[in-house]
mmCIF file of C-alpha atoms in Angstrom:
data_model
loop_
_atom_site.group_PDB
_atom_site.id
_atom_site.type_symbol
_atom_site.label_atom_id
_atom_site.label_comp_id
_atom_site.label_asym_id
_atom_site.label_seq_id
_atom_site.Cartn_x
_atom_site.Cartn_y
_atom_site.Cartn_z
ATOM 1 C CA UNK K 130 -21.386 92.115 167.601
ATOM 2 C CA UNK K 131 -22.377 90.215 171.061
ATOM 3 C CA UNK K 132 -23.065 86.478 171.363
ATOM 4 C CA UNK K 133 -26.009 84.881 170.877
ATOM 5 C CA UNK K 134 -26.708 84.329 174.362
ATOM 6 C CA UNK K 135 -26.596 88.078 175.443
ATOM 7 C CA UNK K 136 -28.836 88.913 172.390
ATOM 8 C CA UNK K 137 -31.653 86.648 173.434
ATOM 9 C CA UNK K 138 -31.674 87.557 177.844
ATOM 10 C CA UNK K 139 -31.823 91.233 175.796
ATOM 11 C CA UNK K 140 -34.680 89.919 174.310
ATOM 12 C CA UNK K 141 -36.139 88.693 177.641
ATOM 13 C CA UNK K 142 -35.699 91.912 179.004
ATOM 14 C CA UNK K 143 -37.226 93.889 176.081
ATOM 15 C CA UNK K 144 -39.988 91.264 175.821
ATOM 16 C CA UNK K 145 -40.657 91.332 179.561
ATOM 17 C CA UNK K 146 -41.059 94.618 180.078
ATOM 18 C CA UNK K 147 -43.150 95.380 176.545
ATOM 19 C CA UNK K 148 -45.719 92.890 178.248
ATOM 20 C CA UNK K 149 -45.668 93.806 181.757
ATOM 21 C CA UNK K 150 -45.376 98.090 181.412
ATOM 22 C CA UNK K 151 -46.419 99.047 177.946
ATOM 23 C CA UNK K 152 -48.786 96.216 176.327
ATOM 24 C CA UNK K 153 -50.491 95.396 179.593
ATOM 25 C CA UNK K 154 -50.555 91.624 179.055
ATOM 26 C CA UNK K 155 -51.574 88.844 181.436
ATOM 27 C CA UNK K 156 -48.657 86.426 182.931
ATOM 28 C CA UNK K 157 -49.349 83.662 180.262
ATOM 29 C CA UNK K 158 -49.026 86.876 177.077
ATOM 30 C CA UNK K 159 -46.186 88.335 179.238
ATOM 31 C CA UNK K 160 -44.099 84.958 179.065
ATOM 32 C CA UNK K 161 -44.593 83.731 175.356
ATOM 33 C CA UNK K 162 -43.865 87.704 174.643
ATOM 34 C CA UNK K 163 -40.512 87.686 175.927
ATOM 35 C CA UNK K 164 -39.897 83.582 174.621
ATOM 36 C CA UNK K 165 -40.927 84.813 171.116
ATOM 37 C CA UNK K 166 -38.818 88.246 171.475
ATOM 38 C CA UNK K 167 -35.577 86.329 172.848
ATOM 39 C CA UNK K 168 -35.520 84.326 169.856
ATOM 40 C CA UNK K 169 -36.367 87.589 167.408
ATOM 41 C CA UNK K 170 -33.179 88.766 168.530
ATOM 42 C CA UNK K 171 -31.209 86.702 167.202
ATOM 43 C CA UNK K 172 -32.563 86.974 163.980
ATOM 44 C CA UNK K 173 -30.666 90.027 162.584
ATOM 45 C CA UNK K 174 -27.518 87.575 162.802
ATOM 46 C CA UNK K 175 -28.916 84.828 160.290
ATOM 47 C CA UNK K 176 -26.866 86.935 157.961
ATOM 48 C CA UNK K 177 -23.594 84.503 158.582
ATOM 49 C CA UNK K 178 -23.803 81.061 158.336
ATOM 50 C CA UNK K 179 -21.432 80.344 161.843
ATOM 51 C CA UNK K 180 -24.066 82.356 163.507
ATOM 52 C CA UNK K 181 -26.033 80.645 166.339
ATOM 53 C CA UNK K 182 -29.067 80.469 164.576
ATOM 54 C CA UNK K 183 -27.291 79.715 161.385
ATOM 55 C CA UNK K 184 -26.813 76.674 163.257
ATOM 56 C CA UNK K 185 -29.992 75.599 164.218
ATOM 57 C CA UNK K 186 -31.261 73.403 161.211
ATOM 58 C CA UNK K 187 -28.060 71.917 160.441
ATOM 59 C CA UNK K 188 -26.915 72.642 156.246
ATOM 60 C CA UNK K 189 -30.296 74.188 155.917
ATOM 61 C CA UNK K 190 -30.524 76.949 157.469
ATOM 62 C CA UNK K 191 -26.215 77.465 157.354
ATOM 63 C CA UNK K 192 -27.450 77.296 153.520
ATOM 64 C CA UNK K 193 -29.910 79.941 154.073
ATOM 65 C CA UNK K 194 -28.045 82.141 156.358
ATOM 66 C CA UNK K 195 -25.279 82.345 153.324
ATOM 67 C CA UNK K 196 -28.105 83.453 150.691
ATOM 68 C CA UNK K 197 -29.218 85.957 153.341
ATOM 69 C CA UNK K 198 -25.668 87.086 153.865
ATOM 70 C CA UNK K 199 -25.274 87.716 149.789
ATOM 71 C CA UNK K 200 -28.636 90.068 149.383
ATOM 72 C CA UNK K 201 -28.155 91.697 152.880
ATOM 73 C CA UNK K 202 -24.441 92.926 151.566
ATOM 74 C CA UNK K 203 -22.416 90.414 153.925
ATOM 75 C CA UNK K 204 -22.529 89.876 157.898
ATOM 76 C CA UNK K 205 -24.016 92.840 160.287
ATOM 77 C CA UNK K 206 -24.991 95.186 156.955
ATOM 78 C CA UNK K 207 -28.375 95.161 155.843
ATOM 79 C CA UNK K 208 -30.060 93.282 158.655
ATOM 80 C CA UNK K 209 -28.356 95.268 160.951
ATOM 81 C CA UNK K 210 -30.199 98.401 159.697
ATOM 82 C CA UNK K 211 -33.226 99.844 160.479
ATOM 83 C CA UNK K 212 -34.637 98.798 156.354
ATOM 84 C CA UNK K 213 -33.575 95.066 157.982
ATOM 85 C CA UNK K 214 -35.686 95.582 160.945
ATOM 86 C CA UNK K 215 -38.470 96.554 159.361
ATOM 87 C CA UNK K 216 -38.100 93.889 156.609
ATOM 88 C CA UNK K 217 -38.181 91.494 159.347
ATOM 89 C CA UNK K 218 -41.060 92.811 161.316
ATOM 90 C CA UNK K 219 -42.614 93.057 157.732
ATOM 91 C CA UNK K 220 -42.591 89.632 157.017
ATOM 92 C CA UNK K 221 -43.722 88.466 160.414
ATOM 93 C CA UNK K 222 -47.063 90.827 159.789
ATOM 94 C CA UNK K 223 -47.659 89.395 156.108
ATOM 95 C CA UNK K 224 -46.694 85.840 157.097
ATOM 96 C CA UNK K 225 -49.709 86.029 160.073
ATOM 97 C CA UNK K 226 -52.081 87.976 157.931
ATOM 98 C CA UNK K 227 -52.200 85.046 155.051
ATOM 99 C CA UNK K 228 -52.050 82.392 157.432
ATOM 100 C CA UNK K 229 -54.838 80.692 155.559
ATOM 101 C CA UNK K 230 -53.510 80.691 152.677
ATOM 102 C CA UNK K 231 -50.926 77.721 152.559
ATOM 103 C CA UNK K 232 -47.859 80.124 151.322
ATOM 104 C CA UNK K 233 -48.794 82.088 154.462
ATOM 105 C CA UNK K 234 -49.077 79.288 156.665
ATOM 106 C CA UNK K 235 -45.345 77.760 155.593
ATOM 107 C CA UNK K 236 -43.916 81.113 155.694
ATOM 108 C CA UNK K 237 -45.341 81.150 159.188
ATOM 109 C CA UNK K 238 -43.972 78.074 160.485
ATOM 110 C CA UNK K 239 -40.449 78.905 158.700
ATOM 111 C CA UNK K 240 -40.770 81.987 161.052
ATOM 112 C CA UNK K 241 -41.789 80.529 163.925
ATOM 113 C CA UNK K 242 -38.981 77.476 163.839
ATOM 114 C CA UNK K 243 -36.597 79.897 163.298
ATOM 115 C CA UNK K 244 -37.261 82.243 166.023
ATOM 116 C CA UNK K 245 -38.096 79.509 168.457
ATOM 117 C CA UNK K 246 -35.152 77.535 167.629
ATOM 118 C CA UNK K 247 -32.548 80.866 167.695
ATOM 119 C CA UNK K 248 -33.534 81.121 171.672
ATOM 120 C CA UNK K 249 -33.199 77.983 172.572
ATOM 121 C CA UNK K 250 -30.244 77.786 170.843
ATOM 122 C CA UNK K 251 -28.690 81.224 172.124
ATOM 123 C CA UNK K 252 -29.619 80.045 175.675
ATOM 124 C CA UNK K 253 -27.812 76.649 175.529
ATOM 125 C CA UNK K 254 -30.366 74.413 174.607
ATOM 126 C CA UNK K 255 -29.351 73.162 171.755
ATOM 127 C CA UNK K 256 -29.079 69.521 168.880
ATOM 128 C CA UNK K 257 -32.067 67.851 167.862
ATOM 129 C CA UNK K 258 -34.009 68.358 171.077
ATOM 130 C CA UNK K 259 -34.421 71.823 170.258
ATOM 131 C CA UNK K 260 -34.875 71.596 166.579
ATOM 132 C CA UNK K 261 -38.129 69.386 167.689
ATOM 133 C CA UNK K 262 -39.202 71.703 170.193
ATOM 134 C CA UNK K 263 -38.842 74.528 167.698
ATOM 135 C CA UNK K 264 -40.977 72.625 165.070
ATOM 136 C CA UNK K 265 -43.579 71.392 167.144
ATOM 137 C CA UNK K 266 -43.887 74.765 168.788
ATOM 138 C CA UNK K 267 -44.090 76.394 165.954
ATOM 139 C CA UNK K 268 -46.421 73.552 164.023
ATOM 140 C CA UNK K 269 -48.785 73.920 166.764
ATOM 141 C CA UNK K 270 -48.951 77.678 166.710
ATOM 142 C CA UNK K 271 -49.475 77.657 163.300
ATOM 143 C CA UNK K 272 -52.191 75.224 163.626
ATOM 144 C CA UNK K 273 -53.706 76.709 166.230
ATOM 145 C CA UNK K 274 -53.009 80.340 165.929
ATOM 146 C CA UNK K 275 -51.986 80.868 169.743
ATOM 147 C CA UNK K 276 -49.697 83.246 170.135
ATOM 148 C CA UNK K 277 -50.086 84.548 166.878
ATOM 149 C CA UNK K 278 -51.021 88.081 167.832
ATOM 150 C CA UNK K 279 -47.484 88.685 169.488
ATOM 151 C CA UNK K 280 -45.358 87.324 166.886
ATOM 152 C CA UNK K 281 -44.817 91.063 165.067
ATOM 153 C CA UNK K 282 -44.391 93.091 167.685
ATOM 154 C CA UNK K 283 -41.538 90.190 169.136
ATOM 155 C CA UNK K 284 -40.086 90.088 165.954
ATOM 156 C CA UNK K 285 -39.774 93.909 165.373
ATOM 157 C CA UNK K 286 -39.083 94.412 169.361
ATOM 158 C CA UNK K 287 -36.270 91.641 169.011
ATOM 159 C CA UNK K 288 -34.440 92.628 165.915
ATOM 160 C CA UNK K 289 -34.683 96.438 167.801
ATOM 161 C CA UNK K 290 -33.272 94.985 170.476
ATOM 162 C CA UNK K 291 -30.292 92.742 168.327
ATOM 163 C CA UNK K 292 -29.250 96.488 166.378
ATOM 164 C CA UNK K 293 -29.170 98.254 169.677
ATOM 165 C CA UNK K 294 -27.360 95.852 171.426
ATOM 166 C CA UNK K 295 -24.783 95.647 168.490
ATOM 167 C CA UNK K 296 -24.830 99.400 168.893
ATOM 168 C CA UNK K 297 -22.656 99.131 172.016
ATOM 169 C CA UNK K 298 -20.219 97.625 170.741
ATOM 170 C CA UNK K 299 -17.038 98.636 169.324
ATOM 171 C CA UNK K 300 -17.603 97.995 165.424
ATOM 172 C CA UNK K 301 -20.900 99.310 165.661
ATOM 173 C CA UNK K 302 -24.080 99.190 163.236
ATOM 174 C CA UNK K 303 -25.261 100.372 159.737
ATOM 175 C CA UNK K 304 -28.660 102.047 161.031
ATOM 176 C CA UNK K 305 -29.002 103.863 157.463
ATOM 177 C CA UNK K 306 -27.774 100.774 155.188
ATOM 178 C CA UNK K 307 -27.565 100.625 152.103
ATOM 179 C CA UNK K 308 -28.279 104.793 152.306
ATOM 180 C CA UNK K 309 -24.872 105.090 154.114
ATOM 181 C CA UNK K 310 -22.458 102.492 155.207
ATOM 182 C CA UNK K 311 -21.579 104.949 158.604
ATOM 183 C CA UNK K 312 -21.616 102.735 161.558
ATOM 184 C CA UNK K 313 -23.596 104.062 164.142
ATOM 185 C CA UNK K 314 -21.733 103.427 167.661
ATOM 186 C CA UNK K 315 -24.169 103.949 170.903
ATOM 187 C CA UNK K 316 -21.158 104.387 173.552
ATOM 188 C CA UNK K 317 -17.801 106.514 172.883
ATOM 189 C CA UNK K 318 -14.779 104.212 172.503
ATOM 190 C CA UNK K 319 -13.490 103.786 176.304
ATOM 191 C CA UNK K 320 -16.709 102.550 176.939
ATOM 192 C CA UNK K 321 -18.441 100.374 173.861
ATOM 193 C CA UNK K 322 -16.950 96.570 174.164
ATOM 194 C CA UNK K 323 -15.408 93.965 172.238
ATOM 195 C CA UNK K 324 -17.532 90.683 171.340
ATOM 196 C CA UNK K 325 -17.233 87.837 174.047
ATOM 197 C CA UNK K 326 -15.175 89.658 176.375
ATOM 198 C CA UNK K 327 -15.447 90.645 180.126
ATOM 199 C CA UNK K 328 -17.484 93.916 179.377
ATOM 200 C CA UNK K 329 -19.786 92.041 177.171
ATOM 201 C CA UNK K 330 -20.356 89.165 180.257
ATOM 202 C CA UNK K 331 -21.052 91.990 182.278
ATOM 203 C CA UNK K 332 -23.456 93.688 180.374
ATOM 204 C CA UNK K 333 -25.430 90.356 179.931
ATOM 205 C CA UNK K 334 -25.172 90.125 183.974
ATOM 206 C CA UNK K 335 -26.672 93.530 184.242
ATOM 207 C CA UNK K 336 -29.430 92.507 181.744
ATOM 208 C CA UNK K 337 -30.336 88.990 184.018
ATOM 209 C CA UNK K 338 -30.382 91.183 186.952
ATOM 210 C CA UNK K 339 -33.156 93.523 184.507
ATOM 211 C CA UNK K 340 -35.156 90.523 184.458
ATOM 212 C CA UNK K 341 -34.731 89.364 188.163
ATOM 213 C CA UNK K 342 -35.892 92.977 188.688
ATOM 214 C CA UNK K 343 -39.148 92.372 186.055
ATOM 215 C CA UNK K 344 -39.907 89.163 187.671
ATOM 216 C CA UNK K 345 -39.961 90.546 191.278
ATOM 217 C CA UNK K 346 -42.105 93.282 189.603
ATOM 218 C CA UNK K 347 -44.731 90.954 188.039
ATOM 219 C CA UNK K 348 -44.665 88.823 191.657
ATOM 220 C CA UNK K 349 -45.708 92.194 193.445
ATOM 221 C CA UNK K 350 -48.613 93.009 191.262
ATOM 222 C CA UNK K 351 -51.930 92.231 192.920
ATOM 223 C CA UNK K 352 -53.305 88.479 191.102
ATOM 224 C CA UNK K 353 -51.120 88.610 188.431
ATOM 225 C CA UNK K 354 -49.444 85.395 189.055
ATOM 226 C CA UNK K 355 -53.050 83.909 190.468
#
């Protein structure tokens, strides 16, 4: 598996270029695209309650993490498949469909803190700071419903972007789970990496330059940072 960090600059990237090449947003859509798809990626991992985003809420969501962990078959299993993804991206859709409903709105908030709180978390901002950020973020979204129309497709692009980047490494992922338990590995064995070493650092350096690359991209567009 990679760290935390390197899942959610993956889900910069993804997020980034979804907005700027493929959904065609403005600079504002573009930006809370790739904030909401850096933090989907780090969903797939609240299958293990050490994970970063197992750690975001303190007993709560470490509590919560384990009960995932139990119906998902154990760490990097089910929500490392592609029935997890779309479970994920499932619950996203229904939880912003019945946001008027009050289940729907909680669910939706739940979501939200979560996803808000695994990015700040995965990129160092972490403790109670972010936990308020996360909730008022995510209470005000809610509320407001800004944003709202991007929270699917970040939440499917991100946990995409979580299994692929698992993919690369050497213990590879369970695309077909619980179908087959075959782990699926993206790069032949010279090449796919172990988790927080050198390889992995660089392949997070490569993905920062990506978004250097995006952001020079986005500057050069005629008014779109106007």
């Amino acid at each position: 598996m990679c760290m935390g960090r390197t899942h959610a600059i993956s889900g910069l990237v993804t997020g980034a270029a979804a907005g700027l090449y493929v959904l065609h947003l403005p600079l504002t859509g573009t930006v809370a695209l790739a904030g909401l798809t850096a933090g989907a990626a780090v969903l797939p991992d609240l299958d293990h309650p050490k994970a970063t985003l197992a750690r975001s809420f303190g007993f709560l969501t470490a509590a919560f993490a384990w009960l995932v962990g139990k119906i998902s078959g154990g760490h990097r299993w089910g929500t490392h498949s592609i029935i997890g993804v779309g479970i994920f991206t499932g619950l996203a859709v229904t939880a912003v469909h019945w946001r008027a409903d009050m289940a729907g709105r909680i669910g939706l908030a739940v979501l939200l803190s979560l996803i808000i709180a695994g990015a700040l978390y995965a990129l160092r901002l972490a403790g109670h700071l972010a936990d308020a950020i996360a909730l008022i973020a995510a209470a005000v979204m809610t509320a407001t419903g800004a944003g709202l129309s991007l929270v699917a497709v970040a939440t499917g692009l991100g946990c995409a972007t979580h299994v692929f980047a698992d993919g690369l490494t050497d213990e590879g992922v369970p695309l077909a789970y619980p179908l087959s338990r075959y782990r699926v590995k993206l790069l032949p064995e010279p090449l796919a990496f172990t988790t927080d070493t050198k390889p992995e650092t660089a392949f997070a350096l490569v993905l920062c330059a990506a978004l250097g690359v995006l952001a020079y991209h986005a500057a050069m567009i005629p008014g779109y940072l106007a």
